[in-house]
Coordinates of C-alpha atoms and ligand atoms in Angstrom, one line a residue:
X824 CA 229.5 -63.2 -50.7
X825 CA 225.2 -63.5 -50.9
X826 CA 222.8 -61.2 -52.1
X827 CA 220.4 -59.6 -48.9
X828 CA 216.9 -58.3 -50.2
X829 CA 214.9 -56.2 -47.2
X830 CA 211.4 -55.8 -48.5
X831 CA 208.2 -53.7 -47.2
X832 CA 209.8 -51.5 -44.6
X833 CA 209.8 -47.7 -44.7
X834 CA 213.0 -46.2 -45.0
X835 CA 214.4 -43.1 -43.2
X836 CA 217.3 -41.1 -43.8
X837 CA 218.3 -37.7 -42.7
X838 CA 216.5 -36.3 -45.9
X839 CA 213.8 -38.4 -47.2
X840 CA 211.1 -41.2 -45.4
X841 CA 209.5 -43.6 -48.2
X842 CA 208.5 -47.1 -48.4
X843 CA 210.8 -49.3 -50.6
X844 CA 212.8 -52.3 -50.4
X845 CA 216.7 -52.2 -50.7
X846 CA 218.8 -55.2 -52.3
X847 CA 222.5 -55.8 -51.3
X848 CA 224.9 -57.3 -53.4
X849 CA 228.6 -58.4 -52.0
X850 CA 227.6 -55.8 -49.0
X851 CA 227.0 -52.9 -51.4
X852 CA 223.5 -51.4 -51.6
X853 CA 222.7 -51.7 -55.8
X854 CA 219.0 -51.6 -56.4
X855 CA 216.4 -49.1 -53.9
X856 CA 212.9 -49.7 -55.8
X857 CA 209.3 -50.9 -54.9
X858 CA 208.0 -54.8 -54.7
X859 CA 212.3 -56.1 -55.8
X860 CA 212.2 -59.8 -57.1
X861 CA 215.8 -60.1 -57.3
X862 CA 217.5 -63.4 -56.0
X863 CA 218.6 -63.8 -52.3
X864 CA 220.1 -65.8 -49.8
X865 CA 218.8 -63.7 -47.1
X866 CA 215.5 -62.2 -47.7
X867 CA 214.2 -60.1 -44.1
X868 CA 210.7 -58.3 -44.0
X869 CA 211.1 -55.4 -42.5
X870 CA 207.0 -54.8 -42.9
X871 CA 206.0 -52.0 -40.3
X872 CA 209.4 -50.7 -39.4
X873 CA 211.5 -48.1 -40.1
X874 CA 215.0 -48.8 -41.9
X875 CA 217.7 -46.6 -41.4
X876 CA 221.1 -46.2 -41.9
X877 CA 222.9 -48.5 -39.4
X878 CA 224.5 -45.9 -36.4
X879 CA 228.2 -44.4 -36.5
X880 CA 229.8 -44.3 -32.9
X881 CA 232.4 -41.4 -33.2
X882 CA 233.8 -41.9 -30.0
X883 CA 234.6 -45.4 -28.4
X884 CA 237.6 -46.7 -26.0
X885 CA 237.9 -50.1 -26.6
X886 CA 240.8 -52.5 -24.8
X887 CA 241.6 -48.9 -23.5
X888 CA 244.7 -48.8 -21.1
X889 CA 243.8 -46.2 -18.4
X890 CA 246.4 -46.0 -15.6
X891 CA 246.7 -49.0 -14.0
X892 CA 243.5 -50.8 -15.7
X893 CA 242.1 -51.3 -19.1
X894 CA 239.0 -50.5 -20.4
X895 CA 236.5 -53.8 -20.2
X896 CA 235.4 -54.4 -23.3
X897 CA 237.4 -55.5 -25.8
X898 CA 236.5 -55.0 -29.7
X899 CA 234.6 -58.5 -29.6
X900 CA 232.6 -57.7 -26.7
X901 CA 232.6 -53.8 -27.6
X902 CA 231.3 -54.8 -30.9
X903 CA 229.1 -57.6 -30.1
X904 CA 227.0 -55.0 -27.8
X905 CA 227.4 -51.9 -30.5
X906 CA 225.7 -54.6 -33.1
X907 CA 222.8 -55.2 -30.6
X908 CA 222.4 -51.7 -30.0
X909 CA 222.2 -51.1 -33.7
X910 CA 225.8 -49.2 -35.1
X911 CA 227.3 -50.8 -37.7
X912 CA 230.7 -48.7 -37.8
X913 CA 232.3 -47.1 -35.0
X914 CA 235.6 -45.1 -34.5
X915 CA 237.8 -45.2 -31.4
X916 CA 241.3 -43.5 -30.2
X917 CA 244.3 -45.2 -30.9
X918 CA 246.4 -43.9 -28.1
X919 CA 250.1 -44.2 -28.1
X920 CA 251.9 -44.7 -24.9
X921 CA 255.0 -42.5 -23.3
X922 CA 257.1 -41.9 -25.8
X923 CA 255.3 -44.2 -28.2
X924 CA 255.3 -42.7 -32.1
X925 CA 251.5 -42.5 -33.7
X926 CA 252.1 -45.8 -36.0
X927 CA 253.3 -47.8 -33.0
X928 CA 249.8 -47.2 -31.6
X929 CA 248.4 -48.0 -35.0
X930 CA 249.4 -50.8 -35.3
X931 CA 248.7 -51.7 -31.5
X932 CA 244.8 -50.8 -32.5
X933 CA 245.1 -52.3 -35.4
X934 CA 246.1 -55.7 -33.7
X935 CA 243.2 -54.9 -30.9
X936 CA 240.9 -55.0 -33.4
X937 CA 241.6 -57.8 -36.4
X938 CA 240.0 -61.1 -35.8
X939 CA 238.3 -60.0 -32.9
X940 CA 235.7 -56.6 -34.6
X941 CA 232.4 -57.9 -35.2
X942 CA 231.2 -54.9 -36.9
X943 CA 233.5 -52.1 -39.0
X944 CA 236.1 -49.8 -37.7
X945 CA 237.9 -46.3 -38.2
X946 CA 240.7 -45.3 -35.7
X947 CA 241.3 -41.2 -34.5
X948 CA 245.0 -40.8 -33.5
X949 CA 246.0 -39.3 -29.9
X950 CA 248.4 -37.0 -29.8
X951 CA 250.1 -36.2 -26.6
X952 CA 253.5 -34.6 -27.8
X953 CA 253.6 -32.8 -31.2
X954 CA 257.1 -33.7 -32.2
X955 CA 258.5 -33.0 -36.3
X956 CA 258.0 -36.5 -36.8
X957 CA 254.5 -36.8 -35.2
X958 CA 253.8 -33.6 -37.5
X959 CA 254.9 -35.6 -40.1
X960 CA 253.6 -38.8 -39.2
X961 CA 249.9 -36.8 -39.1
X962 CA 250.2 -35.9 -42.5
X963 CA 250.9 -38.9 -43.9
X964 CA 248.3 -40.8 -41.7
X965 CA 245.4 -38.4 -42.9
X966 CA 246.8 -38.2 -46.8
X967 CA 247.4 -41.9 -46.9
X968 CA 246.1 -43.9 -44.0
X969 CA 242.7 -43.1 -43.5
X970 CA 243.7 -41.5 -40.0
X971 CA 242.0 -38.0 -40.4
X972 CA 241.4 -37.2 -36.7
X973 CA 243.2 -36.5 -33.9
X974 CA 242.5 -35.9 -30.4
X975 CA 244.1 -33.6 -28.2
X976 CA 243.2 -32.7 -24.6
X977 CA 243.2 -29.9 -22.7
X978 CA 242.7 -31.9 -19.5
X979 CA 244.9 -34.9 -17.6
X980 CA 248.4 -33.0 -16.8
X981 CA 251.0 -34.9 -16.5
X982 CA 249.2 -37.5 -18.5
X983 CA 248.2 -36.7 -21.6
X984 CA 247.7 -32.7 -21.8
X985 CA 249.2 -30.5 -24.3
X986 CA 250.0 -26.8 -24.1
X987 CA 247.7 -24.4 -26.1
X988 CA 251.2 -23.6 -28.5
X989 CA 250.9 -27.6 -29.4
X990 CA 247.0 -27.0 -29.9
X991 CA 247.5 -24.2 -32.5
X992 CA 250.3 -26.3 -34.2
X993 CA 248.1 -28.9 -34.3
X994 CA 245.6 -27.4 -35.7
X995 CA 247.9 -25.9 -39.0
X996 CA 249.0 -28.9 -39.4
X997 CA 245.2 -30.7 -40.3
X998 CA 244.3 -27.2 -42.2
X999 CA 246.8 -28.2 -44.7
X1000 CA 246.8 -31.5 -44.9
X1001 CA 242.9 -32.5 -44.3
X1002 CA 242.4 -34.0 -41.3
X1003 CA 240.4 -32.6 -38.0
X1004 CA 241.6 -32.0 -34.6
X1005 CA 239.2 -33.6 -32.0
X1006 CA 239.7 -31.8 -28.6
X1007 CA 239.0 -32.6 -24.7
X1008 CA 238.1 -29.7 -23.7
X1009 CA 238.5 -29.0 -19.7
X1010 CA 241.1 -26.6 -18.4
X1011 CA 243.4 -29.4 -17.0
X1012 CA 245.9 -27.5 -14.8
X1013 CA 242.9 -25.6 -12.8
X1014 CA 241.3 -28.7 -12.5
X1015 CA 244.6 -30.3 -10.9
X1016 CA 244.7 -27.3 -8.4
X1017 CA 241.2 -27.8 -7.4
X1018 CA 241.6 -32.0 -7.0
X1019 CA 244.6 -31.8 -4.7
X1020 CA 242.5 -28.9 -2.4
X1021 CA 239.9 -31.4 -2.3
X1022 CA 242.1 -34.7 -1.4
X1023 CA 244.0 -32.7 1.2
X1024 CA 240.7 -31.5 3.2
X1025 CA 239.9 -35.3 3.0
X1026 CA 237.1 -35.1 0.5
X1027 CA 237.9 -38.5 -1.1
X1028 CA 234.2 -39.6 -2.6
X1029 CA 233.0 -40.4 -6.0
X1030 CA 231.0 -36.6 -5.9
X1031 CA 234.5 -34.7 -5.4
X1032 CA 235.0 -35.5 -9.3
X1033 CA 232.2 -33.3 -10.2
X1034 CA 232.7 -30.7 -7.7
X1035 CA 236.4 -30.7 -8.7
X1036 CA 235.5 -29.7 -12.6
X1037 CA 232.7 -27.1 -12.9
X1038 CA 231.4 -26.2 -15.8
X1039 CA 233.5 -23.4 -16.0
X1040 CA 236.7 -25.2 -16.4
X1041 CA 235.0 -27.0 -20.0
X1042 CA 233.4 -23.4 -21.0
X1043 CA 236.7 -21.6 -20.7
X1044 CA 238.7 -24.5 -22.2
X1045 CA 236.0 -25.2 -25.0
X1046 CA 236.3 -21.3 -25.6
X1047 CA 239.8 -21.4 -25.9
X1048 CA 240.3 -24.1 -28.4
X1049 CA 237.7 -22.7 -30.6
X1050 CA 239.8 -19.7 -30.3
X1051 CA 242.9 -21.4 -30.9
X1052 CA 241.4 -22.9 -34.2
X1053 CA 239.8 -19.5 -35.6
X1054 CA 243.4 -18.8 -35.5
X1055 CA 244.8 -21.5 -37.1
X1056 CA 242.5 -21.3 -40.0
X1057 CA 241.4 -24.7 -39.3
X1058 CA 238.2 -26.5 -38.4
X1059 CA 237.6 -28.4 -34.9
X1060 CA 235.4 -30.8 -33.1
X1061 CA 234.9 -30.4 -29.8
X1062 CA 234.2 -33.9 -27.9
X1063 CA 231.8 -34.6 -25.4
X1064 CA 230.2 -31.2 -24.5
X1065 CA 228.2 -31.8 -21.0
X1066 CA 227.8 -28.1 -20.1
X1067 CA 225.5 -24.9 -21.2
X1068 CA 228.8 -23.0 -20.8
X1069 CA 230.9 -24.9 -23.2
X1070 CA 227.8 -25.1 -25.7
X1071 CA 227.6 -21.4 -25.7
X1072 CA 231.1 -21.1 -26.8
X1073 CA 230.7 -23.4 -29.6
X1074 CA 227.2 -22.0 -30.5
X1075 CA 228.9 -18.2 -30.5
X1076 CA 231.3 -19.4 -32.9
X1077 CA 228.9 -20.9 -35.2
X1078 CA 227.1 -18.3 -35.2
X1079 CA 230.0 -16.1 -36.3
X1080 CA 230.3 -18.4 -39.6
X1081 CA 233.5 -20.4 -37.6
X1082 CA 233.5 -24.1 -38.8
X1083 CA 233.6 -25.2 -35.0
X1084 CA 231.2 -28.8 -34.4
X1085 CA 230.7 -30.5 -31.3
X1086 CA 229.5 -33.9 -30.0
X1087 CA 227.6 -34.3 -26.6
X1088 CA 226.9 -38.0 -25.4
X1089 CA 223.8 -39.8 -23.8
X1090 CA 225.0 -39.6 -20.7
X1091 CA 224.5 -36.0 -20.8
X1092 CA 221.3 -35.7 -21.8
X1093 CA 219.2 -38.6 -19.5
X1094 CA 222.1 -38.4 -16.4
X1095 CA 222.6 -35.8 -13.7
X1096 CA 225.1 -35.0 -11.1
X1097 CA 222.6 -36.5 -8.6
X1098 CA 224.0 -39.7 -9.8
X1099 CA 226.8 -38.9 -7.7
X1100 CA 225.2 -38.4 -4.7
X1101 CA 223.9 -42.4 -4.5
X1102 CA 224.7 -44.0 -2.0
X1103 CA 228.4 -45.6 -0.5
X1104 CA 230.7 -45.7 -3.3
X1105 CA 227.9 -45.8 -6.3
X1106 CA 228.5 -42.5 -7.4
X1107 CA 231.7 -44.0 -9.3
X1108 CA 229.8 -45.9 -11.4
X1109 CA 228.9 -42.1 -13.2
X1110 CA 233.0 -41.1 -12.5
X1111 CA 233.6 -39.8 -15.9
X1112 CA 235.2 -36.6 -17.4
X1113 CA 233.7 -34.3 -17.6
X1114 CA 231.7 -34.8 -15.2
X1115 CA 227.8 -35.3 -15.1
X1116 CA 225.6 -32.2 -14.1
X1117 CA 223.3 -30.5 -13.0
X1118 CA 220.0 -31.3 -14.4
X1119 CA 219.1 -28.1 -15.8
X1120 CA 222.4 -28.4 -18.6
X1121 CA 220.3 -31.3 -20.4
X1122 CA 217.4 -29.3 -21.4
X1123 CA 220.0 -26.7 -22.7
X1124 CA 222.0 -29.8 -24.3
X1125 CA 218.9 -31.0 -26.3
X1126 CA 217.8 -27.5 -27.2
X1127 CA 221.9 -27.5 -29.0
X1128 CA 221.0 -31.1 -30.7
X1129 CA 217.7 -29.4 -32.2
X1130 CA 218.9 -26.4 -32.9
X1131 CA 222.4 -28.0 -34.8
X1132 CA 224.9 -26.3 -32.4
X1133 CA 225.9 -29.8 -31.5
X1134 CA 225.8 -32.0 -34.3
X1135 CA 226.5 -35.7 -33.2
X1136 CA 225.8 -38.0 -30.3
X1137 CA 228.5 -40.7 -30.0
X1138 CA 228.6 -42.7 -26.6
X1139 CA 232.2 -42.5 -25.4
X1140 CA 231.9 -45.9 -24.4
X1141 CA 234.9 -46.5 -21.8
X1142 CA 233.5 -48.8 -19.3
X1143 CA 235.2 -50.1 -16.2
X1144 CA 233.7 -52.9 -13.4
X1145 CA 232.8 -52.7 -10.0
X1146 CA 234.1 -55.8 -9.5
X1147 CA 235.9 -58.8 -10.4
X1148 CA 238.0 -57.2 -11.1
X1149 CA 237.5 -54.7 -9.1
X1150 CA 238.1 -51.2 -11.5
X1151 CA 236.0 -48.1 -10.3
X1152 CA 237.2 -49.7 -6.6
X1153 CA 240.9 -48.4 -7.8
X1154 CA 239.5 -44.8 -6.4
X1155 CA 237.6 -46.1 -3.0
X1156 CA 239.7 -44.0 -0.6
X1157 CA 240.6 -40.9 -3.8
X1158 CA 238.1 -40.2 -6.2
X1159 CA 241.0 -38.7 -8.5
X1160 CA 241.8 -42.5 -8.8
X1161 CA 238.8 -43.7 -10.1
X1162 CA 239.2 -45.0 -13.7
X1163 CA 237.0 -42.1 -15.8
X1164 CA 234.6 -43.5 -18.2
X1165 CA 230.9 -45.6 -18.3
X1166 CA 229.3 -47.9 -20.3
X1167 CA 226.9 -46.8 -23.5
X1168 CA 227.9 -48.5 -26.8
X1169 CA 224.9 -50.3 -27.0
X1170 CA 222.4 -48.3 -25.4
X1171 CA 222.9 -45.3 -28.0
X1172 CA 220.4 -45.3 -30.1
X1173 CA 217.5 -46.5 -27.9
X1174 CA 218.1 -44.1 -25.2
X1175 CA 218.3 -41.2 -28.2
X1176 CA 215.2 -42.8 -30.0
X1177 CA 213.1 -42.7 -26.7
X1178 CA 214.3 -39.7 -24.9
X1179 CA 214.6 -37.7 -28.3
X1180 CA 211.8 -39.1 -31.0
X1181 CA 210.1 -40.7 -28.9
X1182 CA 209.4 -37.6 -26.3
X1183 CA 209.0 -35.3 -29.6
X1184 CA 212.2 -33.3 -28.7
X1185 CA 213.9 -34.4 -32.3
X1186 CA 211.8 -36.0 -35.0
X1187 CA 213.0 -39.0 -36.8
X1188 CA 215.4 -37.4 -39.9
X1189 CA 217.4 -35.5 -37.0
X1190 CA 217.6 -38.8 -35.1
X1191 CA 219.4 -40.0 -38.0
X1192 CA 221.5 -37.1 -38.4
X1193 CA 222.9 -37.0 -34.9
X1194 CA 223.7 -41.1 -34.6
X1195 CA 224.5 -42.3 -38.5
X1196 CA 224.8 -39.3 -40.9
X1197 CA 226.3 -36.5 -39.1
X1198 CA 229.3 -38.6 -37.9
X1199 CA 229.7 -40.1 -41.4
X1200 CA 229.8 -36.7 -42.8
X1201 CA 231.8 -35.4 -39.8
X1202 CA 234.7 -38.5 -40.4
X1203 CA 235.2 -38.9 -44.2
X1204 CA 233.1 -42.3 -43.6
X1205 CA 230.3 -40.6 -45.6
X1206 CA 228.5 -41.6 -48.4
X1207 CA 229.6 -45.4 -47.6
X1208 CA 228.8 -44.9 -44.5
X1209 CA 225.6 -43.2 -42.8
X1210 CA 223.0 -43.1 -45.2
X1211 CA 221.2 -45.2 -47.4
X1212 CA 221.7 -45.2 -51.0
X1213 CA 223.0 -47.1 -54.4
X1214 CA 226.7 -47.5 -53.8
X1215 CA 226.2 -47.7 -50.1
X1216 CA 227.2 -50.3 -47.9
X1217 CA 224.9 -52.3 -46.7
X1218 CA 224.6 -51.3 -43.2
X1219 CA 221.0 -51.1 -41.7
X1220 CA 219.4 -51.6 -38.6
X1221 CA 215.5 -52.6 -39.3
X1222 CA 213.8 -50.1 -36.6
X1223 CA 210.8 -51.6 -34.1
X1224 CA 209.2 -48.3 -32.9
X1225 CA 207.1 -50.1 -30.9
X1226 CA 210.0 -52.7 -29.1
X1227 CA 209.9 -52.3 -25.2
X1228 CA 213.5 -52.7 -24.0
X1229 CA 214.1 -52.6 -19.9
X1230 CA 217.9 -51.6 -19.7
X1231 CA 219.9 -53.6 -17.4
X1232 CA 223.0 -55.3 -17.0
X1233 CA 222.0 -58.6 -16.7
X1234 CA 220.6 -58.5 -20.5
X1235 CA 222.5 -55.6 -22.3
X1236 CA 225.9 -57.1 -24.1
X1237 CA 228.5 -54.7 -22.7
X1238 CA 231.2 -56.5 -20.5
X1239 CA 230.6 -54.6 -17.2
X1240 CA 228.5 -55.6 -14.2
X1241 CA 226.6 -52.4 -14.0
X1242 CA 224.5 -50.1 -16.1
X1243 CA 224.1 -46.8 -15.6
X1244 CA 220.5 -46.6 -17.1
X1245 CA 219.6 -49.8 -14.9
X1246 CA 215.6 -50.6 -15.0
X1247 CA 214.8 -47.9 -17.6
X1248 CA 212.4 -49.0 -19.9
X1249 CA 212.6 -48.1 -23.1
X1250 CA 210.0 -48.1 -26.1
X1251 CA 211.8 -48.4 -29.8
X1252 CA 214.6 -50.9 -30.7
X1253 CA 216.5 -53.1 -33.3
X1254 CA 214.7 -55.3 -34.6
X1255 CA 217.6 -56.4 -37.2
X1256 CA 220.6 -55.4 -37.5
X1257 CA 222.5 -55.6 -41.0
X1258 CA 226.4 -55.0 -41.6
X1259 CA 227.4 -55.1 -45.1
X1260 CA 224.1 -57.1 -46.3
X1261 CA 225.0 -59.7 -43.3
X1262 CA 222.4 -60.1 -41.0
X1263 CA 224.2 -59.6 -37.6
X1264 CA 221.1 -59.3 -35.0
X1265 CA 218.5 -60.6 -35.5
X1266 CA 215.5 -59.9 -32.4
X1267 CA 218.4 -59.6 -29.9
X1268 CA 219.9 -62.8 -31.2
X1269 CA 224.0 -62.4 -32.7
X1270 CA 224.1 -64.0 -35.5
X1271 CA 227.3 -62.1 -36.9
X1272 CA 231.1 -64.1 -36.5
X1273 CA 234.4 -62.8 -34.4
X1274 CA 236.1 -61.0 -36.3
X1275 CA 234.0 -59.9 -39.5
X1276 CA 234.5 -56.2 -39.2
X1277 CA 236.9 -54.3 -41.7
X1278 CA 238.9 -51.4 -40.8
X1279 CA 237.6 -48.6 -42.9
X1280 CA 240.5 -46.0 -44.2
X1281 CA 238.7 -42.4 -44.2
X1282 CA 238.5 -39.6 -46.4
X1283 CA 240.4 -36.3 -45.3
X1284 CA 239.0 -33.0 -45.8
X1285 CA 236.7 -30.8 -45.0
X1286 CA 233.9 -32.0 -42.5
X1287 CA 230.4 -32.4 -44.7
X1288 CA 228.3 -31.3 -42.8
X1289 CA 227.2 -26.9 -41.8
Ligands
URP1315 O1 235.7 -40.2 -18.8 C1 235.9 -40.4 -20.0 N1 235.3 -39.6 -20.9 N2 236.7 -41.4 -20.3 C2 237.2 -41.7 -21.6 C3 238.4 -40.8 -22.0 C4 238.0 -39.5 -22.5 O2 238.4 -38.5 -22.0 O3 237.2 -39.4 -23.5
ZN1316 ZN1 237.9 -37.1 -23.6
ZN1317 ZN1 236.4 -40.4 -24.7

C-alpha cells in the first residue's frame, strides 16, 4: 500500500466547495488541509479542477444472463469503462436462476466479479419467488452479508414477476430486518396482453416495444408498489422512473411524508421515443424497459432531479451488440424478443455534468448528490463511500470542466459496437480517476490492474437520505 497526495484542486461535495488538497493513506482519506507536505508515492495536481467524490452506479447488469444471451460486458470490461467514466463503486443484481436459492446466485456474482472488478462492488439480490427460506435467506443477507437490497418486478410474467401479495411480504420482511426493496415498476400482465395484440396484427418492429408499454402501465404499477409499501410500513425505491406518470406517484407520496425514493437514468433524460422511429432495425439499439418516451417526460424528469422527487441517477448499464454476435438481432422479426437493456456505465456522469450543470438545470452540489452521495446514502455504502472526508476511502475523480468529449463507440470503453449517444459532444470530463488512493485513469489512459476492486459488504437500515 502507498500514500496518494492530490494537491491544488477545488473540492466539491454535496455540501461544501473549497480549495484543499486531500492525502490518502493505505486507500483511506487521513489528512484534508491546505499546501500538505506529507510523503507520497503518487503525488497528482489537480490545479484548476474540481475534485469530487468518485460516482456510485446503483444499478448495473454485468455478465447478465437475459434469455438466450448475456449481457456484453463483463465486470473487467464493465468496470474498465465505469473507471473511465469516473465511478469508483458500483452495485449490480445478482439474479438467481429458476429455482435457484439467493446465495447460489451470490456466490455466482461473486465469482463474476473476483479477479476480474477493476473498481469496487456491492451486489442487490433478485427475488423472483418469496419462499420461507428466501425470507430467511433475506434476513440474514441484509443482517450479515452486506446484501441490503432487493429487487422485485412488477413486469416480465412468466419470467421474473411476482404477485403484489409477494410484494407486500417483501416489503415486511426488509422493515424488520433493514434492508430496502428495489422495485420494477410496469404492470407486467397488461403489458403481456398488449405485446401479443401487437405480434398477432404483425407489428414486429423495434417501436412496438414502446407502443406496447405506455406510461400508464409504469404510473399505475409505480402507484401500486408505493401503495403496497405504505402498507407494509416499509420504505421503497423505485428503479428507473422514465415517465411524468410514475414520477407523480412517487412525488404524491413524498409529499405525504411516505419514505418512497426513486432513480431515473440518463437515458431518460437526453433520449426520446423518436429513437425508435430510426431507421430499419435501429430502433433496437434504444429496446429497453421501460421504454424511452416522449420528449416532453424529460423536462418533467429533470424538474423531479431538481426538485428531490427523484433522488439518484444510476445508468442501468445492460448492454447488448448489434453484431458479432449478433444480440439486439435476437428480436429482428418480434420486437418482444429483443434483449432489453443499452449501454451507459461510462457515459454517466459526462452526460449528467453537461446536460445538468453544464446547461444550469442542476448546479454542481446536486450533481454530486444524484451520481456519488445520494446512492451512497441510499445503499448503506455511505460515509466510505460518496463523499469526501477523513475516514473516507479514497475514491475521487479529478473533474476537467472544461474537457471536450465526442461520444462514440469507437473510443468509449464499453464492450458493444454501438452507442446510443453516438457523435454527441460533450464539454466536462475525468481528468483522473482515483480508487482507494490508486490512480486508475489517468487522461483517458487505464492505469488500474484486472481485478483490484473489493466487494463492499453494506450497511442495513434506514436509507440516509429525505
Ligand atoms: O431494459 C432494461 N432495463 N434491462 C435491464 C433489466 C432491468 O429491468 O433493469
Ligand atoms: Zn428493471
Ligand atoms: Zn436494470
Amino acid at each position: 500500500m502507498s500514500a496518494t497526495l492530490v494537491k491544488n484542486g477545488t473540492i466539491v461535495t454535496a455540501a461544501d466547495r473549497y480549495d484543499a488538497d486531500i492525502y490518502i493513506d493505505n486507500g483511506v482519506i487521513t489528512y484534508i488541509g491546505r499546501a500538505l507536505t506529507l510523503p507520497a508515492e503518487t503525488v497528482i495536481d489537480a490545479a484548476g479542477k474540481l475534485v469530487m467524490p468518485g460516482g456510485v452506479d446503483a444499478h448495473t447488469h454485468l455478465d447478465l444472463p437475459f434469455g438466450e444471451t448475456t449481457s456484453a460486458d463483463d465486470f473487467e470490461s464493465g468496470t474498465v469503462a465505469a473507471a473511465h467514466g469516473g465511478t469508483t463503486t458500483l452495485i449490480d443484481f445478482a439474479t438467481p436462476g429458476v429455482g435457484e436459492g439467493l446465495y447460489h446466485a451470490l456466490d455466482s456474482w461473486m465469482g463474476r466479479a473476483e479477479g476480474k472488478a477493476t473498481i469496487d462492488y456491492a451486489f442487490h439480490m433478485t427475488v423472483r419467488d418469496l419462499t420461507d427460506q428466501v425470507a430467511s435467506d433475506m434476513d440474514r443477507l441484509a443482517r450479515h452479508d452486506g446484501i441490503t437490497s432487493f429487487k422485485l418486478f412488477m413486469a416480465y410474467p412468466g419470467r421474473l414477476m411476482v404477485d403484489d401479495a409477494t410484494i407486500f411480504k417483501a416489503l415486511v420482511r426488509t422493515r424488520d430486518n433493514g434492508g430496502l426493496i428495489c422495485v420494477h415498476a410496469e404492470n407486467g400482465t397488461v403489458i403481456d396482453v398488449l405485446v401479443k395484440d401487437a405480434l398477432r396484427r404483425g407489428q414486429t418492429a423495434p417501436k412496438y416495444h414502446a407502443l406496447t408499454r405506455p406510461s400508464t402501465t409504469e404510473g399505475e404499477a409505480t402507484g401500486r408498489a408505493i401503495a403496497l409499501a405504505e402498507m407494509a410500513g416499509a420504505p421503497i425505491y423505485i428503479v428507473h422512473v422514465s415517465c411524468a406518470e410514475a414520477l407523480e406517484k412517487v412525488r404524491q407520496a413524498r409529499d405525504l411524508g411516505l419514505p418512497a425514493y426513486a432513480e431515473t437514468c440518463p437515458q431518460y433524460l437526453f433520449l426520446s421515443y423518436d429513437d425508435y422511429d430510426r431507421e430499419g432495425f435501429e430502433g433496437a439499439k434504444f429496446v429497453m424497459s421501460p421504454p424511452l418516451r416522449e420528449k416532453w417526460h424529460r423536462d418533467v424528469l429533470w424538474s423531479g432531479l431538481k426538485k428531490n422527487d427523484l433522488q439518484v441517477v444510476a445508468s442501468d448499464h445492460c448492454p447488448f451488440r448489434m453484431d458479432d454476435p449478433a444480440q439486439k438481432p435476437l428480436g429482428k422479426d418480434d420486437f418482444s424478443k429483443i434483449p432489453n437493456g443499452a449501454p451507459g456505465i461510462e457515459t454517466r456522469l459526462m452526460l449528467l455534468w453537461d446536460g445538468g450543470v453544464g446547461s444550469g438545470r442542476i448546479d454542481v452540489h446536486r450533481f454530486v448528490e444524484i451520481v456519488a452521495t445520494n446512492p451512497a446514502r441510499m445503499f448503506g455504502l455511505w460515509p466510505r463511500k460518496g463523499t469526501i472526508a477523513v475516514g473516507s476511502d479514497g475514491d475521487l475523480v479529478v473533474w476537467d470542466p472544461d474537457r471536450q468529449v465526442t461520444l462514440s463507440a469507437k473510443t468509449l470503453h464499453m464492450r458493444v459496437d454501438y452507442n446510443p449517444y453516438e457523435g454527441r459532444v460533450i464539454t466536462g470530463a475525468p481528468a483522473f480517476v482515483i480508487s482507494r488512493g490508486d490512480l486508475i485513469v489517468d487522461h483517458g489512459t487505464f492505469t488500474g490492474r484486472r481485478g483490484r476492486g473489493q466487494f463492499i459488504k453494506r450497511t442495513p437500515g434506514p436509507p440516509l437520505l429525505v
